[in-house]
Amino acid sequence: MILETFTLWQLPAQTVNQMNSYVLRTAHGQIIAIDGGFTEDAAYLKGFLAALGNRVTAWFITHQHVDHIDALTEILKKPGDLQIDQIYGSLNTTTWVEAHEKEQVETTVQLNEALAAAGRTVTELELGQELAFGGVRFDVLGIKNPEITVNAIN
């Protein structure tokens, strides 16, 4: 029996700030990105992905905080040779963010503008959904909940 495995990297912050950027390579060589970090983390992340072949099968956005999505926003503006097959997430609307987490409005608007300019959309995740990529399975345990309005996006 051959055991299928994967490699998971937590990328280092390129600033003094805490951020979230993960890259996973499946046993079949598919690349999955999770979040990405700040704008200042984008060049490092892009270089890391280039070294892995410049193709991301799935990019997951966990939520709209600046330390999670600004690198992706920057990469969408200037993807170069990087190919992203699909972007997944469960994101709150700009109107909802404006009402419940005002400090994230600019980040949300910038992501939405970058997505639109790149002709991209975010595939909406559903609670309980299962996705599989090259032997790695993702179970969606949580999605946006408009009823939660305190520390709302997390």
Coordinates of N, CA and C in Angstrom, one line a residue:
M1 N 0.8 -1.2 0.0 CA 0.0 0.0 0.0 C 0.9 1.2 0.0
I2 N 0.6 2.2 -0.9 CA 1.3 3.4 -1.0 C 0.5 4.5 -0.2
L3 N 1.1 5.1 0.7 CA 0.4 6.2 1.5 C 0.5 7.5 0.7
E4 N -0.6 8.1 0.4 CA -0.6 9.4 -0.2 C -0.5 10.4 0.9
T5 N 0.3 11.4 0.6 CA 0.6 12.5 1.6 C 0.5 13.8 0.9
F6 N 0.8 14.8 1.7 CA 0.8 16.2 1.2 C 1.9 17.0 2.0
T7 N 2.2 18.1 1.4 CA 3.1 19.0 2.1 C 2.4 20.3 2.4
L8 N 2.5 20.9 3.6 CA 1.9 22.1 4.0 C 2.9 23.1 4.5
W9 N 2.9 24.3 3.9 CA 3.9 25.3 4.3 C 3.1 26.5 4.9
Q10 N 3.5 27.0 6.1 CA 3.0 28.2 6.6 C 4.1 29.2 6.3
L11 N 3.8 30.2 5.4 CA 4.8 31.1 4.9 C 5.1 32.1 5.9
P12 N 6.4 32.6 6.0 CA 6.8 33.6 7.0 C 6.3 35.0 6.6
A13 N 5.9 35.8 7.6 CA 5.5 37.2 7.3 C 6.7 37.9 6.8
Q14 N 6.4 38.8 5.8 CA 7.4 39.7 5.3 C 7.4 41.1 5.9
T15 N 6.6 41.2 6.9 CA 6.6 42.5 7.7 C 6.7 42.0 9.2
V16 N 6.6 43.0 10.1 CA 6.6 42.7 11.5 C 5.2 42.3 12.0
N17 N 4.2 42.3 11.2 CA 2.9 42.0 11.5 C 2.5 40.5 11.4
Q18 N 1.7 40.0 12.2 CA 1.1 38.7 12.1 C 0.3 38.6 10.8
M19 N 0.4 37.5 10.1 CA -0.4 37.3 8.9 C -0.7 35.8 8.7
N20 N -1.5 35.5 7.7 CA -1.9 34.1 7.4 C -1.7 33.8 6.0
S21 N -0.8 32.9 5.7 CA -0.5 32.5 4.3 C 0.0 31.0 4.4
Y22 N -0.8 30.2 3.7 CA -0.5 28.8 3.7 C -0.5 28.3 2.2
V23 N 0.4 27.3 1.9 CA 0.4 26.7 0.6 C 0.5 25.2 0.9
L24 N -0.3 24.4 0.2 CA -0.4 23.0 0.3 C -0.1 22.4 -1.1
R25 N 0.8 21.4 -1.1 CA 1.0 20.6 -2.3 C 0.5 19.2 -2.1
T26 N -0.4 18.7 -2.9 CA -1.0 17.4 -2.7 C 0.0 16.3 -3.2
A27 N -0.2 15.1 -2.9 CA 0.6 14.0 -3.4 C 0.6 13.9 -4.9
H28 N -0.4 14.5 -5.6 CA -0.5 14.5 -7.0 C 0.0 15.8 -7.6
G29 N 0.6 16.7 -6.8 CA 1.3 17.9 -7.3 C 0.4 19.1 -7.4
Q30 N -0.9 19.0 -7.0 CA -1.8 20.1 -7.1 C -1.4 21.1 -6.0
I31 N -1.5 22.4 -6.3 CA -1.2 23.4 -5.3 C -2.5 24.1 -4.9
I32 N -2.6 24.3 -3.5 CA -3.7 24.9 -2.9 C -3.2 26.1 -2.0
A33 N -3.7 27.3 -2.2 CA -3.3 28.4 -1.4 C -4.5 28.7 -0.4
I34 N -4.1 29.1 0.8 CA -5.1 29.6 1.8 C -4.7 30.9 2.3
D35 N -5.5 31.9 2.1 CA -5.3 33.3 2.4 C -4.1 33.8 1.6
G36 N -3.2 34.5 2.3 CA -2.0 35.0 1.6 C -1.3 36.1 2.3
G37 N -1.9 36.8 3.3 CA -1.2 37.8 4.0 C -1.5 39.2 3.5
F38 N -0.6 40.1 3.9 CA -0.7 41.5 3.6 C -0.1 41.8 2.2
T39 N -0.3 43.0 1.7 CA 0.2 43.4 0.4 C 1.7 43.1 0.3
E40 N 2.4 43.4 1.4 CA 3.9 43.3 1.5 C 4.3 41.8 1.4
D41 N 3.4 40.9 1.6 CA 3.7 39.5 1.5 C 3.5 38.9 0.1
A42 N 2.9 39.7 -0.7 CA 2.5 39.2 -2.1 C 3.7 38.8 -2.9
A43 N 4.7 39.5 -2.9 CA 5.9 39.2 -3.8 C 6.5 37.9 -3.3
Y44 N 6.7 37.7 -2.0 CA 7.2 36.4 -1.5 C 6.3 35.2 -1.9
L45 N 5.0 35.4 -1.7 CA 4.0 34.4 -2.0 C 4.1 34.0 -3.4
K46 N 4.1 35.1 -4.3 CA 4.1 34.9 -5.7 C 5.4 34.1 -6.1
G47 N 6.5 34.4 -5.6 CA 7.7 33.7 -5.9 C 7.7 32.3 -5.4
F48 N 7.1 32.1 -4.2 CA 6.9 30.7 -3.7 C 6.1 29.9 -4.6
L49 N 5.0 30.4 -5.1 CA 4.1 29.7 -6.0 C 4.8 29.5 -7.4
A50 N 5.6 30.4 -7.8 CA 6.3 30.3 -9.1 C 7.3 29.1 -9.0
A51 N 7.9 28.9 -7.8 CA 8.8 27.8 -7.6 C 8.1 26.5 -7.6
L52 N 6.8 26.5 -7.4 CA 6.0 25.3 -7.4 C 5.3 25.1 -8.7
G53 N 5.6 25.9 -9.7 CA 5.0 25.7 -11.0 C 4.0 26.7 -11.5
N54 N 3.8 27.8 -10.7 CA 2.9 28.9 -11.2 C 1.5 28.5 -11.5
R55 N 1.0 27.5 -10.9 CA -0.4 27.1 -11.0 C -1.0 26.7 -9.7
V56 N -2.1 27.4 -9.3 CA -2.8 27.1 -8.1 C -4.2 26.5 -8.5
T57 N -4.4 25.3 -8.1 CA -5.7 24.6 -8.4 C -6.8 25.3 -7.6
A58 N -6.6 25.6 -6.4 CA -7.7 26.2 -5.5 C -7.1 27.2 -4.6
W59 N -7.7 28.3 -4.5 CA -7.3 29.4 -3.5 C -8.4 29.6 -2.6
F60 N -8.3 29.4 -1.3 CA -9.3 29.6 -0.3 C -9.1 30.9 0.4
I61 N -10.1 31.7 0.5 CA -10.2 32.9 1.3 C -11.0 32.6 2.6
T62 N -10.3 32.6 3.7 CA -11.1 32.3 5.0 C -12.0 33.4 5.4
H63 N -11.5 34.6 5.3 CA -12.3 35.8 5.6 C -11.6 37.1 5.1
Q64 N -12.3 38.2 5.3 CA -11.9 39.4 4.6 C -11.0 40.3 5.5
H65 N -10.3 39.8 6.4 CA -9.3 40.7 7.1 C -8.1 40.9 6.3
V66 N -7.5 42.1 6.5 CA -6.4 42.6 5.7 C -5.2 41.6 5.7
D67 N -5.0 41.0 6.8 CA -3.8 40.0 7.0 C -4.1 38.7 6.3
H68 N -5.3 38.5 5.7 CA -5.6 37.3 5.0 C -5.8 37.5 3.5
I69 N -6.2 38.7 3.1 CA -6.6 38.8 1.7 C -5.8 39.8 0.9
D70 N -5.1 40.7 1.5 CA -4.4 41.7 0.7 C -3.4 41.2 -0.3
A71 N -2.7 40.1 0.1 CA -1.7 39.6 -0.9 C -2.4 39.0 -2.1
L72 N -3.5 38.4 -1.9 CA -4.3 37.9 -3.1 C -4.8 39.1 -3.9
T73 N -5.3 40.1 -3.3 CA -5.7 41.3 -4.0 C -4.6 41.8 -4.9
E74 N -3.4 41.9 -4.3 CA -2.2 42.4 -5.1 C -1.9 41.5 -6.2
I75 N -1.9 40.2 -6.0 CA -1.6 39.2 -7.0 C -2.6 39.2 -8.1
L76 N -3.9 39.4 -7.8 CA -4.9 39.5 -8.8 C -4.7 40.7 -9.7
K77 N -4.1 41.8 -9.2 CA -3.8 43.0 -10.0 C -2.7 42.8 -11.0
K78 N -1.7 42.0 -10.6 CA -0.5 41.7 -11.4 C -0.2 40.2 -11.3
P79 N -0.9 39.3 -11.9 CA -0.7 37.9 -11.8 C 0.6 37.4 -12.5
G80 N 1.1 38.1 -13.5 CA 2.2 37.6 -14.2 C 1.9 36.3 -14.8
D81 N 2.7 35.3 -14.6 CA 2.5 34.0 -15.2 C 1.7 33.1 -14.2
L82 N 1.3 33.6 -13.1 CA 0.6 32.7 -12.1 C -0.8 32.5 -12.6
Q83 N -1.2 31.2 -12.6 CA -2.6 30.8 -13.0 C -3.3 30.3 -11.8
I84 N -4.5 30.8 -11.5 CA -5.3 30.4 -10.4 C -6.6 29.8 -11.0
D85 N -6.8 28.5 -10.8 CA -7.9 27.9 -11.4 C -9.3 28.3 -10.8
Q86 N -9.3 28.3 -9.5 CA -10.6 28.6 -8.8 C -10.3 29.3 -7.5
I87 N -11.1 30.2 -7.1 CA -11.1 30.9 -5.8 C -12.3 30.6 -5.1
Y88 N -12.2 30.2 -3.8 CA -13.3 29.8 -3.0 C -13.3 30.6 -1.7
G89 N -14.6 30.9 -1.2 CA -14.7 31.6 0.0 C -16.2 31.8 0.3
S90 N -16.5 32.3 1.5 CA -17.8 32.7 1.9 C -17.7 34.1 2.5
L91 N -17.8 35.1 1.6 CA -17.5 36.5 2.0 C -18.7 37.3 2.2
N92 N -18.6 38.2 3.1 CA -19.7 39.1 3.4 C -19.7 40.2 2.3
T93 N -20.9 40.8 2.1 CA -21.0 41.9 1.1 C -20.4 43.1 1.7
T94 N -20.0 44.0 0.8 CA -19.5 45.3 1.2 C -20.5 46.1 2.1
T95 N -21.8 46.0 1.8 CA -22.8 46.7 2.6 C -22.8 46.1 4.0
W96 N -22.8 44.8 4.1 CA -22.8 44.2 5.4 C -21.5 44.5 6.2
V97 N -20.4 44.5 5.6 CA -19.1 44.9 6.2 C -19.2 46.3 6.7
E98 N -19.7 47.2 5.9 CA -19.9 48.6 6.3 C -20.7 48.8 7.5
A99 N -21.7 48.0 7.7 CA -22.6 48.1 8.8 C -22.0 47.4 10.1
H100 N -21.2 46.4 9.9 CA -20.8 45.6 11.1 C -19.3 45.6 11.4
E101 N -18.4 45.9 10.4 CA -17.0 45.9 10.6 C -16.3 46.9 9.7
K102 N -16.6 48.2 10.0 CA -16.2 49.3 9.1 C -14.8 49.3 8.8
E103 N -13.9 48.9 9.7 CA -12.5 49.0 9.4 C -12.0 48.0 8.3
Q104 N -12.9 47.1 7.8 CA -12.6 46.2 6.8 C -13.2 46.6 5.4
V105 N -13.9 47.7 5.4 CA -14.6 48.1 4.1 C -13.6 48.3 3.0
E106 N -12.5 49.1 3.2 CA -11.5 49.3 2.2 C -10.9 48.0 1.6
T107 N -10.6 47.1 2.5 CA -10.0 45.8 2.2 C -11.0 45.0 1.3
T108 N -12.2 45.1 1.7 CA -13.3 44.3 1.0 C -13.5 44.9 -0.4
V109 N -13.6 46.3 -0.5 CA -13.7 47.0 -1.8 C -12.6 46.7 -2.7
Q110 N -11.4 46.7 -2.2 CA -10.2 46.5 -3.0 C -10.1 45.1 -3.5
L111 N -10.5 44.1 -2.7 CA -10.6 42.7 -3.2 C -11.6 42.6 -4.3
N112 N -12.8 43.1 -4.1 CA -13.9 43.1 -5.1 C -13.5 43.7 -6.4
E113 N -12.8 44.9 -6.3 CA -12.3 45.5 -7.5 C -11.3 44.7 -8.2
A114 N -10.4 44.1 -7.5 CA -9.3 43.3 -8.1 C -9.9 42.1 -8.8
L115 N -10.9 41.4 -8.1 CA -11.6 40.3 -8.7 C -12.3 40.7 -10.0
A116 N -13.0 41.8 -10.0 CA -13.7 42.2 -11.2 C -12.8 42.6 -12.3
A117 N -11.7 43.3 -12.0 CA -10.7 43.7 -13.0 C -10.1 42.4 -13.6
A118 N -9.9 41.4 -12.9 CA -9.3 40.2 -13.3 C -10.3 39.2 -14.0
G119 N -11.6 39.6 -14.0 CA -12.6 38.8 -14.5 C -12.9 37.5 -13.7
R120 N -12.6 37.6 -12.4 CA -12.7 36.5 -11.5 C -13.9 36.6 -10.6
T121 N -14.4 35.5 -10.1 CA -15.4 35.4 -9.1 C -15.0 34.5 -8.0
V122 N -15.6 34.6 -6.8 CA -15.3 33.7 -5.7 C -16.4 32.7 -5.7
T123 N -16.1 31.4 -5.8 CA -17.1 30.3 -5.7 C -17.5 30.2 -4.2
E124 N -18.8 30.4 -4.0 CA -19.4 30.4 -2.7 C -19.3 29.0 -2.0
L125 N -18.8 28.9 -0.9 CA -18.7 27.7 -0.1 C -20.0 27.5 0.6
E126 N -20.4 26.2 0.9 CA -21.6 25.9 1.6 C -21.2 25.1 2.8
L127 N -22.0 25.4 3.9 CA -21.7 24.6 5.2 C -21.9 23.1 4.9
G128 N -20.9 22.4 5.3 CA -20.9 20.9 5.2 C -20.4 20.4 3.8
Q129 N -20.1 21.3 3.0 CA -19.6 21.0 1.6 C -18.2 20.2 1.8
E130 N -18.0 19.3 0.9 CA -16.7 18.6 0.8 C -16.1 18.8 -0.5
L131 N -14.8 19.2 -0.5 CA -14.1 19.4 -1.8 C -12.8 18.5 -1.7
A132 N -12.4 17.9 -2.8 CA -11.2 17.1 -2.8 C -10.3 17.5 -4.0
F133 N -9.0 17.6 -3.7 CA -8.0 17.9 -4.6 C -6.8 17.0 -4.5
G134 N -6.6 16.1 -5.4 CA -5.4 15.3 -5.4 C -5.2 14.5 -4.2
G135 N -6.3 13.9 -3.6 CA -6.2 13.1 -2.4 C -6.3 13.9 -1.1
V136 N -6.5 15.2 -1.2 CA -6.7 16.0 0.0 C -8.1 16.5 0.1
R137 N -8.8 16.2 1.2 CA -10.2 16.6 1.3 C -10.4 17.7 2.3
F138 N -11.2 18.7 1.9 CA -11.6 19.8 2.7 C -13.0 19.7 3.0
D139 N -13.3 19.8 4.3 CA -14.7 19.9 4.8 C -15.0 21.3 5.3
V140 N -16.0 21.9 4.8 CA -16.4 23.3 5.1 C -17.1 23.2 6.4
L141 N -16.5 23.7 7.5 CA -17.1 23.7 8.8 C -17.7 25.0 9.2
G142 N -17.5 26.1 8.5 CA -18.1 27.4 8.8 C -18.1 28.2 7.6
I143 N -19.2 29.1 7.5 CA -19.3 30.1 6.4 C -19.7 31.4 7.1
K144 N -19.9 32.4 6.2 CA -20.3 33.7 6.8 C -21.7 33.5 7.5
N145 N -21.9 34.3 8.5 CA -23.2 34.2 9.2 C -23.6 35.6 9.5
P146 N -24.5 36.2 8.7 CA -24.9 37.6 8.9 C -25.5 37.9 10.2
E147 N -25.9 36.9 11.0 CA -26.4 37.2 12.3 C -25.4 37.5 13.4
I148 N -24.1 37.1 13.1 CA -23.0 37.4 14.0 C -22.5 38.8 13.7
T149 N -22.6 39.7 14.6 CA -22.3 41.1 14.3 C -21.2 41.7 15.2
V150 N -20.6 40.8 16.1 CA -19.5 41.2 17.0 C -18.3 40.4 16.6
N151 N -17.2 41.0 16.3 CA -16.0 40.3 15.7 C -16.5 39.5 14.5
A152 N -17.3 40.2 13.7 CA -18.2 39.6 12.7 C -17.5 38.8 11.7
I153 N -16.4 39.3 11.1 CA -15.8 38.6 10.0 C -15.1 37.4 10.4
N154 N -14.5 37.4 11.6 CA -13.8 36.2 12.0 C -14.7 35.1 12.2

